[in-house]
Coordinates of C-alpha atoms in Angstrom, one line a residue:
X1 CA 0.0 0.0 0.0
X2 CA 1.8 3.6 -1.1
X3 CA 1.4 6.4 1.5
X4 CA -0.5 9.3 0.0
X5 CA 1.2 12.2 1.3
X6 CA -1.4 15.1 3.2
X7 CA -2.9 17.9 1.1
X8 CA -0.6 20.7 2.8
X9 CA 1.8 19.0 2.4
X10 CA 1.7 19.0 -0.9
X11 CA 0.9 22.7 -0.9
X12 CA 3.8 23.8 0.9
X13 CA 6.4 22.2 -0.9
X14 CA 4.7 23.8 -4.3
X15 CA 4.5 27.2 -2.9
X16 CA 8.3 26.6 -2.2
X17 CA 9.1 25.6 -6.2
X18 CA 7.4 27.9 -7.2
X19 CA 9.2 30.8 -4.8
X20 CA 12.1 29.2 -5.7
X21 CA 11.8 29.9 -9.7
X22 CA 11.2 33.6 -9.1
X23 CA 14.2 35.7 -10.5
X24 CA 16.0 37.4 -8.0
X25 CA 15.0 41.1 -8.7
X26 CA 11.6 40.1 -8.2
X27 CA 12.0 39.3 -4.4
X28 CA 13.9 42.0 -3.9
X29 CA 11.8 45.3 -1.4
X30 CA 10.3 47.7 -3.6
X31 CA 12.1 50.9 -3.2
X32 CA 9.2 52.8 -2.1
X33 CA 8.8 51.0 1.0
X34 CA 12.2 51.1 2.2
X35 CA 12.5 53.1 5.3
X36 CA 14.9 55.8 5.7
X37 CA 17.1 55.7 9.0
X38 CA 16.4 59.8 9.8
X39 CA 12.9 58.6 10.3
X40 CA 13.5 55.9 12.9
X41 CA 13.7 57.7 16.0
X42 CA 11.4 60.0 15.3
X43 CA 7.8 59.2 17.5
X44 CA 5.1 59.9 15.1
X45 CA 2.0 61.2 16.6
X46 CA -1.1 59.6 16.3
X47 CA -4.4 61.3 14.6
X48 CA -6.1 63.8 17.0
X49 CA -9.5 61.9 16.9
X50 CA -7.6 58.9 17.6
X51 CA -6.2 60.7 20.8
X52 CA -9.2 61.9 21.6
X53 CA -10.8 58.5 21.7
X54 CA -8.1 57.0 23.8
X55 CA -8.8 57.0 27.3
X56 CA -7.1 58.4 30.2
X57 CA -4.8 56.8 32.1
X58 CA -4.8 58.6 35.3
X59 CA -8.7 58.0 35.2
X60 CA -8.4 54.9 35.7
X61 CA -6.7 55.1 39.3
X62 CA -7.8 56.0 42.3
X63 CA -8.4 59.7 43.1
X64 CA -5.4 59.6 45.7
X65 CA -3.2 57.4 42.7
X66 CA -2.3 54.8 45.3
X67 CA -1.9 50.9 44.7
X68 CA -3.1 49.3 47.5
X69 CA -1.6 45.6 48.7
X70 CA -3.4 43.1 50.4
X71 CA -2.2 41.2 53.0
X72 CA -3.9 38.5 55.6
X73 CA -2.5 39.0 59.0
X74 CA -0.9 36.1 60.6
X75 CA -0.6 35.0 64.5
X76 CA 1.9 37.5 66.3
X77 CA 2.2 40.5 63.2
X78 CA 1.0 44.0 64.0
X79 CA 1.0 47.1 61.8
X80 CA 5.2 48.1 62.1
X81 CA 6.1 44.3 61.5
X82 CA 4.2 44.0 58.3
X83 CA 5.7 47.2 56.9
X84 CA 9.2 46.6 57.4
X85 CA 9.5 42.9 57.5
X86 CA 6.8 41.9 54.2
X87 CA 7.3 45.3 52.3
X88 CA 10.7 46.4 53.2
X89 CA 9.6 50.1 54.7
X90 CA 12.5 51.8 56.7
X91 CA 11.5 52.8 60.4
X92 CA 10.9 56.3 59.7
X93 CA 8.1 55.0 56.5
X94 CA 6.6 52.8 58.2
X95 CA 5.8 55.0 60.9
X96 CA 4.2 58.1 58.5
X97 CA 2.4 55.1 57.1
X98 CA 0.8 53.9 59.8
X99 CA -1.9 56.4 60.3
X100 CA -2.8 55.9 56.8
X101 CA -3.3 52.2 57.2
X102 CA -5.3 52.2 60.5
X103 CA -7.8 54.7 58.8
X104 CA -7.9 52.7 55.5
X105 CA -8.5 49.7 57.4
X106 CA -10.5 51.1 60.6
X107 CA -7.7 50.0 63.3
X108 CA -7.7 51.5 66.6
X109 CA -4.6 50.0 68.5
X110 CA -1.9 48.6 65.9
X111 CA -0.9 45.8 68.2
X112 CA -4.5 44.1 68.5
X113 CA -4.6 42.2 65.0
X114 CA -6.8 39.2 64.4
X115 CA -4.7 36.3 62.7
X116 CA -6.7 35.7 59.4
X117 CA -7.5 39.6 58.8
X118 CA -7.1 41.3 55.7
X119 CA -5.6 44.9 55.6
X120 CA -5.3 46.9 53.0
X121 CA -1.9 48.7 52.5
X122 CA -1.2 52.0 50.6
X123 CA 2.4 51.6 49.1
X124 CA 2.1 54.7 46.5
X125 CA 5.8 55.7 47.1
X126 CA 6.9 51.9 46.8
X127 CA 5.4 51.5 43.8
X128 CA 7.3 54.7 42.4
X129 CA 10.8 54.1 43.7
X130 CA 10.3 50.6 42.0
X131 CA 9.3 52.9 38.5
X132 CA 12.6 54.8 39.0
X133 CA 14.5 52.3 39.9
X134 CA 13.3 50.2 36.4
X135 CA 14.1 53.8 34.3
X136 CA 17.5 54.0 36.1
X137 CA 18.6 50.1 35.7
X138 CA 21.7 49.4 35.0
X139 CA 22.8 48.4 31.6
X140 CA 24.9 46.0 29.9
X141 CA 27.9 47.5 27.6
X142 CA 28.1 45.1 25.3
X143 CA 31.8 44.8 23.2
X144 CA 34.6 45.1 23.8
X145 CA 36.7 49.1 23.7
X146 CA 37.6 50.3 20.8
X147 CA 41.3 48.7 19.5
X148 CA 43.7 50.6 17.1
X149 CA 44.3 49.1 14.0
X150 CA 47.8 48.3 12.2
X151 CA 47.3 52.3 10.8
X152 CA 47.4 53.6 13.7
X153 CA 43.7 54.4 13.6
X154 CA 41.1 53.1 15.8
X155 CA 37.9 51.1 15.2
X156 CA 35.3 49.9 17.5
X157 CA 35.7 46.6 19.2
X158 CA 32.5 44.8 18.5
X159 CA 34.4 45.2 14.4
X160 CA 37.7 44.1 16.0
X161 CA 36.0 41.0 17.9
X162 CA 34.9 39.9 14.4
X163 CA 37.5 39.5 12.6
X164 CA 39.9 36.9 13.2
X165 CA 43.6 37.7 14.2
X166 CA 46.5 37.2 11.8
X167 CA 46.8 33.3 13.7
X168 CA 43.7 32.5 13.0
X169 CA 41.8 32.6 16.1
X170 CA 39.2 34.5 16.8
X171 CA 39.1 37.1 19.8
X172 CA 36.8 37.2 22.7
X173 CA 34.2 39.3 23.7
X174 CA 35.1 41.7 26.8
X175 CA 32.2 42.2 29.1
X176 CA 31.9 44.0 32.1
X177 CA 29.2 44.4 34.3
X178 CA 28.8 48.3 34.9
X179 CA 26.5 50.0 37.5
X180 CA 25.7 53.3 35.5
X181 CA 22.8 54.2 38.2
X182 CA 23.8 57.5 40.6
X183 CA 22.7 55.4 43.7
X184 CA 25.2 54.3 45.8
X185 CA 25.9 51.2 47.8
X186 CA 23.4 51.3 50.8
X187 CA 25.4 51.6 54.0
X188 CA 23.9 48.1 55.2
X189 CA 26.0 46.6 53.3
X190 CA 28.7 47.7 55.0
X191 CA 28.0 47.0 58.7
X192 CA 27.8 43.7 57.3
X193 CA 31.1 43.3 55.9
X194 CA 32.1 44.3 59.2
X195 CA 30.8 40.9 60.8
X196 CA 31.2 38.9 58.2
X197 CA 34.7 38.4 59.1
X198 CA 33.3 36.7 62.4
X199 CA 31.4 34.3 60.5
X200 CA 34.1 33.3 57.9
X201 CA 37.4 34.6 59.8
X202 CA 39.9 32.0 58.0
X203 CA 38.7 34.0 54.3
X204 CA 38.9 37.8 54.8
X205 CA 36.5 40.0 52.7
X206 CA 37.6 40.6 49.6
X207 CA 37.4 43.5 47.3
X208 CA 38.8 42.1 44.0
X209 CA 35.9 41.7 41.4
X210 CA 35.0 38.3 40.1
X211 CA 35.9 38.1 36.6
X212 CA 35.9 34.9 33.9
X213 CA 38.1 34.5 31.1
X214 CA 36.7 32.1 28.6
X215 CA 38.1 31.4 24.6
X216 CA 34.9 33.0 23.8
X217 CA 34.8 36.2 26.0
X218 CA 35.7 37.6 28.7
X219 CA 33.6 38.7 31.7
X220 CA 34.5 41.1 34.7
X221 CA 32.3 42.8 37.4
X222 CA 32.5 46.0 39.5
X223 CA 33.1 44.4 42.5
X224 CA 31.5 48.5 44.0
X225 CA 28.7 47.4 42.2
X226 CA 28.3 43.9 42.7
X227 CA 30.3 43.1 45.9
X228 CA 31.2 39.5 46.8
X229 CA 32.0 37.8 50.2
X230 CA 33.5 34.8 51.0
X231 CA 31.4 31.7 51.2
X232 CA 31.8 28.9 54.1
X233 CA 32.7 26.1 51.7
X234 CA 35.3 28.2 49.9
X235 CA 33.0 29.9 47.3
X236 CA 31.9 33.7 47.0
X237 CA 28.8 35.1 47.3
X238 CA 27.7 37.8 44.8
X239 CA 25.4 40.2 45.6
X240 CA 23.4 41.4 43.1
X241 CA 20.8 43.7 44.9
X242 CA 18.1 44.2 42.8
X243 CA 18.5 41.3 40.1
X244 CA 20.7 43.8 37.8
X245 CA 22.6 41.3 35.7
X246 CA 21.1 39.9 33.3
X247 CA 19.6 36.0 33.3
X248 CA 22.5 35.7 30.0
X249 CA 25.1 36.8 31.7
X250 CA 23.6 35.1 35.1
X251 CA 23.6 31.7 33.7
X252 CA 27.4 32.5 32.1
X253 CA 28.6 33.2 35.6
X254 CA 26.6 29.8 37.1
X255 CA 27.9 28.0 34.0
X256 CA 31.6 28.7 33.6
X257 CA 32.6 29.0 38.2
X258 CA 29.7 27.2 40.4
X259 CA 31.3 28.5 43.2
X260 CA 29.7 31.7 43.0
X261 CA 26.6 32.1 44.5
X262 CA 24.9 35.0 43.5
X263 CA 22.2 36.7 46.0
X264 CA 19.5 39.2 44.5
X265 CA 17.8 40.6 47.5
X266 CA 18.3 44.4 48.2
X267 CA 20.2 45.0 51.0
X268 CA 16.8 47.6 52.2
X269 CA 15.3 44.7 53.5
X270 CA 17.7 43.5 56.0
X271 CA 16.2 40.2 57.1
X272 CA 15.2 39.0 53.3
X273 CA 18.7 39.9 52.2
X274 CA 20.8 38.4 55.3
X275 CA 18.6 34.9 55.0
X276 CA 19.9 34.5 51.1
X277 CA 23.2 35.8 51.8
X278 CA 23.8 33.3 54.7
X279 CA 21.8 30.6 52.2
X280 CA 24.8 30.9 49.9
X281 CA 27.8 31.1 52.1
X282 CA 26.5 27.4 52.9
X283 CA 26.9 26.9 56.3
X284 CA 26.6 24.0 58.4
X285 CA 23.0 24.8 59.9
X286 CA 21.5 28.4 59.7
X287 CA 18.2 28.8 61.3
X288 CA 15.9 31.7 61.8
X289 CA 13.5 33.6 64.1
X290 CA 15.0 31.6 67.5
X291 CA 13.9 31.5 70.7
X292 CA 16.6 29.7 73.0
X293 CA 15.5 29.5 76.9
X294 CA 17.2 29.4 79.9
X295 CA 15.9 28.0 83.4
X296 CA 12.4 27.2 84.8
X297 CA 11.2 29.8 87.1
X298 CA 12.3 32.7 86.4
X299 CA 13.1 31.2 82.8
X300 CA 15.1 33.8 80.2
X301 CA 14.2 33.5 76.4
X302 CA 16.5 34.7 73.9
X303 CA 15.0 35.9 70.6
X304 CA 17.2 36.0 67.2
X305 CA 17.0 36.5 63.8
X306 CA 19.4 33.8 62.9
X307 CA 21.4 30.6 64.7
X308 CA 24.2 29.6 62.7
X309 CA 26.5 26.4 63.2
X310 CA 29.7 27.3 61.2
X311 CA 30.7 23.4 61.5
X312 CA 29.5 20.3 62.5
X313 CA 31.4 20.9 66.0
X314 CA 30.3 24.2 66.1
X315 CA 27.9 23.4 69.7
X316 CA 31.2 21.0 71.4
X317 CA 33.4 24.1 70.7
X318 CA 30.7 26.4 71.9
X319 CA 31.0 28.5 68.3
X320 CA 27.3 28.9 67.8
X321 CA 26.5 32.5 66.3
X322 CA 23.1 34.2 67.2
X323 CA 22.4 37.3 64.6
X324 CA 19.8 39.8 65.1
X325 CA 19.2 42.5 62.3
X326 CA 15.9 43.6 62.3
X327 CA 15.3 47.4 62.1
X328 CA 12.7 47.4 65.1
X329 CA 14.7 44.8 67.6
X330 CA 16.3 46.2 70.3
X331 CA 19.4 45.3 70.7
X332 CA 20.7 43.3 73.9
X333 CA 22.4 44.6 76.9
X334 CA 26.1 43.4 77.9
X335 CA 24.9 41.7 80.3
X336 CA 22.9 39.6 78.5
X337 CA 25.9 38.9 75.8
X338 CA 28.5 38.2 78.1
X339 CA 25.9 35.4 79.9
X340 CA 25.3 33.9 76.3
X341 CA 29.4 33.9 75.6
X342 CA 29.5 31.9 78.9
X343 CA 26.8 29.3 77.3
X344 CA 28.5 29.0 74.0
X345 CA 26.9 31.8 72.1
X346 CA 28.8 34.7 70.2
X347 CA 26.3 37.5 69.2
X348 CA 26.6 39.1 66.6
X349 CA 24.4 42.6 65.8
X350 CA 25.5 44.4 62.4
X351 CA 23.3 47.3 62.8
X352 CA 23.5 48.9 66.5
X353 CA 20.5 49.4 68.0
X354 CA 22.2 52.4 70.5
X355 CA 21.4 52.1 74.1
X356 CA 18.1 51.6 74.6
X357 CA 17.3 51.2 78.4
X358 CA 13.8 52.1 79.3
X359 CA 13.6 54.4 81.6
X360 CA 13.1 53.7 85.3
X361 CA 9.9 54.1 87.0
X362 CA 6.1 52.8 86.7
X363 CA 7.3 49.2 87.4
X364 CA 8.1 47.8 90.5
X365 CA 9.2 44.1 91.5
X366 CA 8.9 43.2 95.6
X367 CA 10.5 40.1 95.9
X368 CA 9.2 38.5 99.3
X369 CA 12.7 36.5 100.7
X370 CA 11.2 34.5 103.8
X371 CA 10.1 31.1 103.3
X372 CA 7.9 31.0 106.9
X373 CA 3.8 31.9 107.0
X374 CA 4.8 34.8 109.4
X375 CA 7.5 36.5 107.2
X376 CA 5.6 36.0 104.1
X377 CA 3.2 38.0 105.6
X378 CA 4.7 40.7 106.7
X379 CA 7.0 41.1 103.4
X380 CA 3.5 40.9 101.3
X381 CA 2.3 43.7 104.2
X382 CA 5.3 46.2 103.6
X383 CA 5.0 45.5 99.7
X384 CA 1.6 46.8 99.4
X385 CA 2.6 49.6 101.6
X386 CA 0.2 48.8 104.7
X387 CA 1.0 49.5 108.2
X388 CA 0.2 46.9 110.6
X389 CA 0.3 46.1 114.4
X390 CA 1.9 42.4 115.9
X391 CA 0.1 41.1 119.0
X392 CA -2.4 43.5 119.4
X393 CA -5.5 42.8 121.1
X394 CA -8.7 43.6 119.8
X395 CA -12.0 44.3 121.2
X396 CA -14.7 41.5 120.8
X397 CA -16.9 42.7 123.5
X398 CA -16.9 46.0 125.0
X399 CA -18.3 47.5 128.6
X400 CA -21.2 48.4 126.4
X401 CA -22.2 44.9 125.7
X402 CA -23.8 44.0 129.0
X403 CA -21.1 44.9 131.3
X404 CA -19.0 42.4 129.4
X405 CA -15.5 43.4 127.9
X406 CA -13.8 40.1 125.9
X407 CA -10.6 41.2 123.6
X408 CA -8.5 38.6 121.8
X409 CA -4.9 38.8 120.8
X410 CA -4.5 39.3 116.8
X411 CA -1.2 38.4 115.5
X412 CA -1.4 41.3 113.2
X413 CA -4.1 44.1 112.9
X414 CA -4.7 46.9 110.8
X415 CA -7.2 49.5 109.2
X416 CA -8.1 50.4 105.8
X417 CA -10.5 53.5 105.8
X418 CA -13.6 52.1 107.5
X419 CA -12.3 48.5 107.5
X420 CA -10.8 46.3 110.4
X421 CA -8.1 43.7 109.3
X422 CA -7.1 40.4 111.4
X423 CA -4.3 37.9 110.5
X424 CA -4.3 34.7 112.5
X425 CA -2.3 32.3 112.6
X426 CA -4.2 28.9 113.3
X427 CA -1.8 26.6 115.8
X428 CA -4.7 23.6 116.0
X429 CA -6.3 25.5 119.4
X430 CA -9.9 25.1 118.5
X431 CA -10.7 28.0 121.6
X432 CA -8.5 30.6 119.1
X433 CA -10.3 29.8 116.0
X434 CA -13.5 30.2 117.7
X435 CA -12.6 33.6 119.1
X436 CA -11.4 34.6 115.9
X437 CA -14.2 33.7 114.2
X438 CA -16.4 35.2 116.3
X439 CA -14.5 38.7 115.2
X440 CA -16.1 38.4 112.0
X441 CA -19.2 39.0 113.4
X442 CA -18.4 42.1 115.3
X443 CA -17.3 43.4 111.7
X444 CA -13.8 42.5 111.4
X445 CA -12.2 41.2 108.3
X446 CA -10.2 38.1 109.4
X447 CA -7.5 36.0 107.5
X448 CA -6.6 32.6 109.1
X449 CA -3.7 31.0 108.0
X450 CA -2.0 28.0 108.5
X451 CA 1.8 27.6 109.3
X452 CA 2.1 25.4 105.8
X453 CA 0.5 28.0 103.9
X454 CA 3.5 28.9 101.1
X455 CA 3.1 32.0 99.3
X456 CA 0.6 31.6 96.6
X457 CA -1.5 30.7 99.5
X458 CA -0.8 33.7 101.9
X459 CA -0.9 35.9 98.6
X460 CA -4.7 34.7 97.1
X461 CA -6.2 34.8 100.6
X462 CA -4.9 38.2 101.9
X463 CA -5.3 39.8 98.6
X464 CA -9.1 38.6 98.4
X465 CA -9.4 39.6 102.0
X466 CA -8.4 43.1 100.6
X467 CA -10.5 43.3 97.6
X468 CA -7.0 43.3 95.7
X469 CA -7.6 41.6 92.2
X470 CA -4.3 39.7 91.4
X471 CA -3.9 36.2 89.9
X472 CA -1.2 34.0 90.8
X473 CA 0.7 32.3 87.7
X474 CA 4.0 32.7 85.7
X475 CA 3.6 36.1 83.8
X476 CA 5.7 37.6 81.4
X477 CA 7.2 40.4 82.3
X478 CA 8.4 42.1 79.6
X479 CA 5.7 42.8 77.1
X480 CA 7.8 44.8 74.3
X481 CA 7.4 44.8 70.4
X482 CA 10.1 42.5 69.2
X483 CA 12.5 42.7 72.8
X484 CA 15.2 40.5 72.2
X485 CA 15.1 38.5 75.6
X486 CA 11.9 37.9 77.5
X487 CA 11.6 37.0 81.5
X488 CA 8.8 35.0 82.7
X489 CA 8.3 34.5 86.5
X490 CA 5.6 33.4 89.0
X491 CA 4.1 35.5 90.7
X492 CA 0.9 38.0 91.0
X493 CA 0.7 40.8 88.9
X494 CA -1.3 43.9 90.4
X495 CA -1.7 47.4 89.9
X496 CA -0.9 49.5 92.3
X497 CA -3.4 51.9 93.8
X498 CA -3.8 55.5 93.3
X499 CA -3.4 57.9 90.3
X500 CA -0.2 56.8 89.4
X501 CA -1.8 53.1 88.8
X502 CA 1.9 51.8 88.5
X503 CA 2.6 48.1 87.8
X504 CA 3.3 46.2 90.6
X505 CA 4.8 42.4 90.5
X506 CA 5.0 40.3 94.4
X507 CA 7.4 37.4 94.0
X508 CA 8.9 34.6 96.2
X509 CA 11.4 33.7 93.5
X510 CA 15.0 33.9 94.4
X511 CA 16.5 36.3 91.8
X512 CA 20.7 36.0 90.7
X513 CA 22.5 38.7 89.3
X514 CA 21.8 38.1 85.9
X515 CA 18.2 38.8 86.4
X516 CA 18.3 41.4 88.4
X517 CA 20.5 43.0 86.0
X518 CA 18.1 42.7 83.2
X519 CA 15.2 43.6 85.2
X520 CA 16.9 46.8 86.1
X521 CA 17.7 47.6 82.0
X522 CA 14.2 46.9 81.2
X523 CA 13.1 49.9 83.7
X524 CA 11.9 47.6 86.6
X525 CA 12.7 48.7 90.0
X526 CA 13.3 45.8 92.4
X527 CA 12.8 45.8 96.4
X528 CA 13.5 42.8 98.4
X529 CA 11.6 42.3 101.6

């Protein structure tokens, strides 16, 4: 059976004969549709009814030509997070942002956000820094410079590349990656260089640029352009903020030396461009947004950005690195670095925070030190500022009473406004408690304890007894934005009374240096009784 070939098949290859027997002149342009060159770069303008149909651009925006961004909140983010972490905003934007985003979105308080919500953000400027920064992009100058001939003269090199050399080779192309943009390199970049020779110290930071000679061209970079630092493994690590080179000349560099890494987050967002630059110094382990904690009760947590193992016996030789580079952390006290040096820890902060102490006053920490009923007492009495009377005998019945006067020994009295206050301590004698009782009904307020009541005990019942609301438990007592250490201890957590309405924390948990220390850099004032 013969194969009938299809139809257009058959057409196409007749078209092609019959193209084929054309004489040349007749495939040749028609002059009058040849273009001349002056005309090229001239813009011709199209008809005015044409531009009057065409419709306007700016119409189409929003009366305030903003582009708004959505983004759905997620557990722990409020309004400063989202604008520098997700969108990159320096502190000082995000902050004459703000109002702009609680009224778009009808926020009152920028730190009560609902995981799931939806806000609406107003990135006008963004989206025009991105427009200039697209207009202003660096370019590619393609050839090599101009060579001079045997004459003396000179040509340009893309002609010189061409042609082959008198021994019959041809010459490469030169190309060299040039920033021609007026913007500089952003000053983050070098507070990192700075610490980067802690992270890699047997490689020091070079400045030399990365160039690659091939047979078929030859490729250099501005190494103030595109900076480079050494890699763990023995590799660079090329920034390229912004994704400037080219994907060409981008696979040429991945092609010819995979040891170069090259990194094209911008520098601006510090924890998006730290991330991929540790990502391609390749590290043993590099983890982010840890929490390391310390102790039971009080317990200290450690927040970083970044946890980095250098080698696989980076923890035996206590070599771990903790890096924190967000814009809105605060950086850590002494203290607290020289405690993590002693656990193994180096800590490294590129961008210095300052000193940032909060100021002293509105918080006070009583720690009660005595481990009896009696004490414990007494130290919660002086903490909440009440003056009492030991072994004072009160009145149960007076001479008005019949004739009859009855007192009975309190182990400690005193008075709040109208009220009468009675501590007891119950020793088993069931003719005390009854007395004691009985004081209740004559209108005093009586607490009985006994001797194994610890000090969530003595605290709940003399602090109901008071009308004091206070709820024992392990509280956090630092409640800042993005702190980089928290402290959690047990205790009750009260205000304090009056028009000050400071903060007030009673505590039986023995405190050691290092926590006092910290307490007293985060603005707490600390009494012991």
């Amino acid at each position: 059976m013969i194969a009938t070939p299809p139809r257009q098949a058959v057409a196409i290859a007749l078209a092609m004969l019959a193209f084929g027997a054309l004489p040349t002149q007749v495939r040749a342009i028609d002059p009058r549709f040849e273009l001349d060159p002056r005309f090229l770069d001239k813009t011709a303008e199209s008809p005015a009814k044409e531009r009057e149909e065409r419709p306007v651009r700016k119409a189409a925006r929003s009366a305030t030509g903003a582009s708004h961004y959505t983004y759905t909140v997620k557990p722990g983010d409020h309004i400063f997070k989202i604008l520098m972490k997700e969108y990159g905003l320096s502190n000082a934007e995000a902050e004459a942002l703000v109002p702009e985003v609680k009224r778009l979105n009808g926020i009152t308080d920028i730190r009560r956000l609902h995981a799931g919500q939806s806000l609406r953000i107003p990135l006008t400027h963004r989206r025009e820094h991105a427009d200039v920064a697209e207009r202003k992009e660096s370019k590619i100058v393609r050839g090599a410079p101009a060579r001079t001939d045997g004459a003396g003269g000179k040509r340009p090199g893309s002609l010189a590349a061409a042609s082959a050399g008198s021994d019959g080779k041809s010459a490469g192309h030169t190309m060299r990656m040039m920033n021609l943009s007026p913007e500089q390199e952003p000053a983050n970049l070098d507070a990192v260089r700075q610490v980067w020779g802690g992270l890699v110290p047997s490689r020091p930071v070079s400045s030399r640029p990365i160039s690659i000679e091939d047979k078929n061209f030859s490729l250099s970079l501005d190494p103030e352009s595109f900076p480079s630092f050494p890699a763990a493994d023995g590799g660079r690590v090329l920034v390229d903020a912004g994704g400037k080179i080219p994907p060409l000349v981008r696979s040429l560099i991945e092609e010819k030396d995979p040891s170069v890494r090259i990194v094209s987050e911008s520098p601006r967002n510090r924890k998006r461009f730290m991330a991929s630059l540790l990502e391609g110094a390749r590290f043993y382990s590099v983890a982010d947004n840890v929490a390391l904690s310390f102790g039971a009760d009080p317990k200290l947590t450690v927040n970083a950005d970044f946890k980095i193992e250098k080698t696989p016996e980076s923890v035996l030789n206590h070599d771990v690195v903790l890096m924190s580079v967000e814009e809105y952390r605060r950086g850590m006290p002494p203290v607290l670095v020289q405690f993590l040096r002693r656990e193994g820890f180096q800590v490294l902060e590129p961008f210095p925070a300052g000193d940032q102490a909060l100021p002293r006053g509105g918080r006070t920490l009583h720690q009660i030190t005595a481990h009896d009923t009696r004490g414990i007492v007494d130290g919660l009495l002086r903490a909440l500022d009440v003056r009492y009377e030991a072994d004072r005998s009160v009145e149960l019945y007076g001479m008005s009473d019949g004739g009859l006067r009855l007192e009975v020994r309190a182990d400690r009295y005193f008075e709040d406004g109208r009220d009468r206050y009675v501590v007891s301590y119950f020793d088993g004698d069931p003719v005390s408690y009854t007395l004691t009782r009985l004081l209740e009904t004559r209108g005093y307020r009586v607490v009985v304890l006994d001797p194994k009541d610890d000090f969530r005990k003595v605290s709940e019942k003399l602090l109901a007894r008071l009308r004091l609301p206070g709820v024992f438990a392990q509280h956090d007592l630092l409640q800042y934005r993005d702190a980089p250490y928290g402290i959690q201890m047990s205790g009750v957590r009260m205000r304090a009374q009056g028009a000050g309405g400071e903060s007030v924390f009673l505590t039986n948990v023995e405190l050691d240096p290092l926590f006092r220390d910290l307490l007293d850099y985060s603005g707490y004032s600390v009494i012991s009784h």
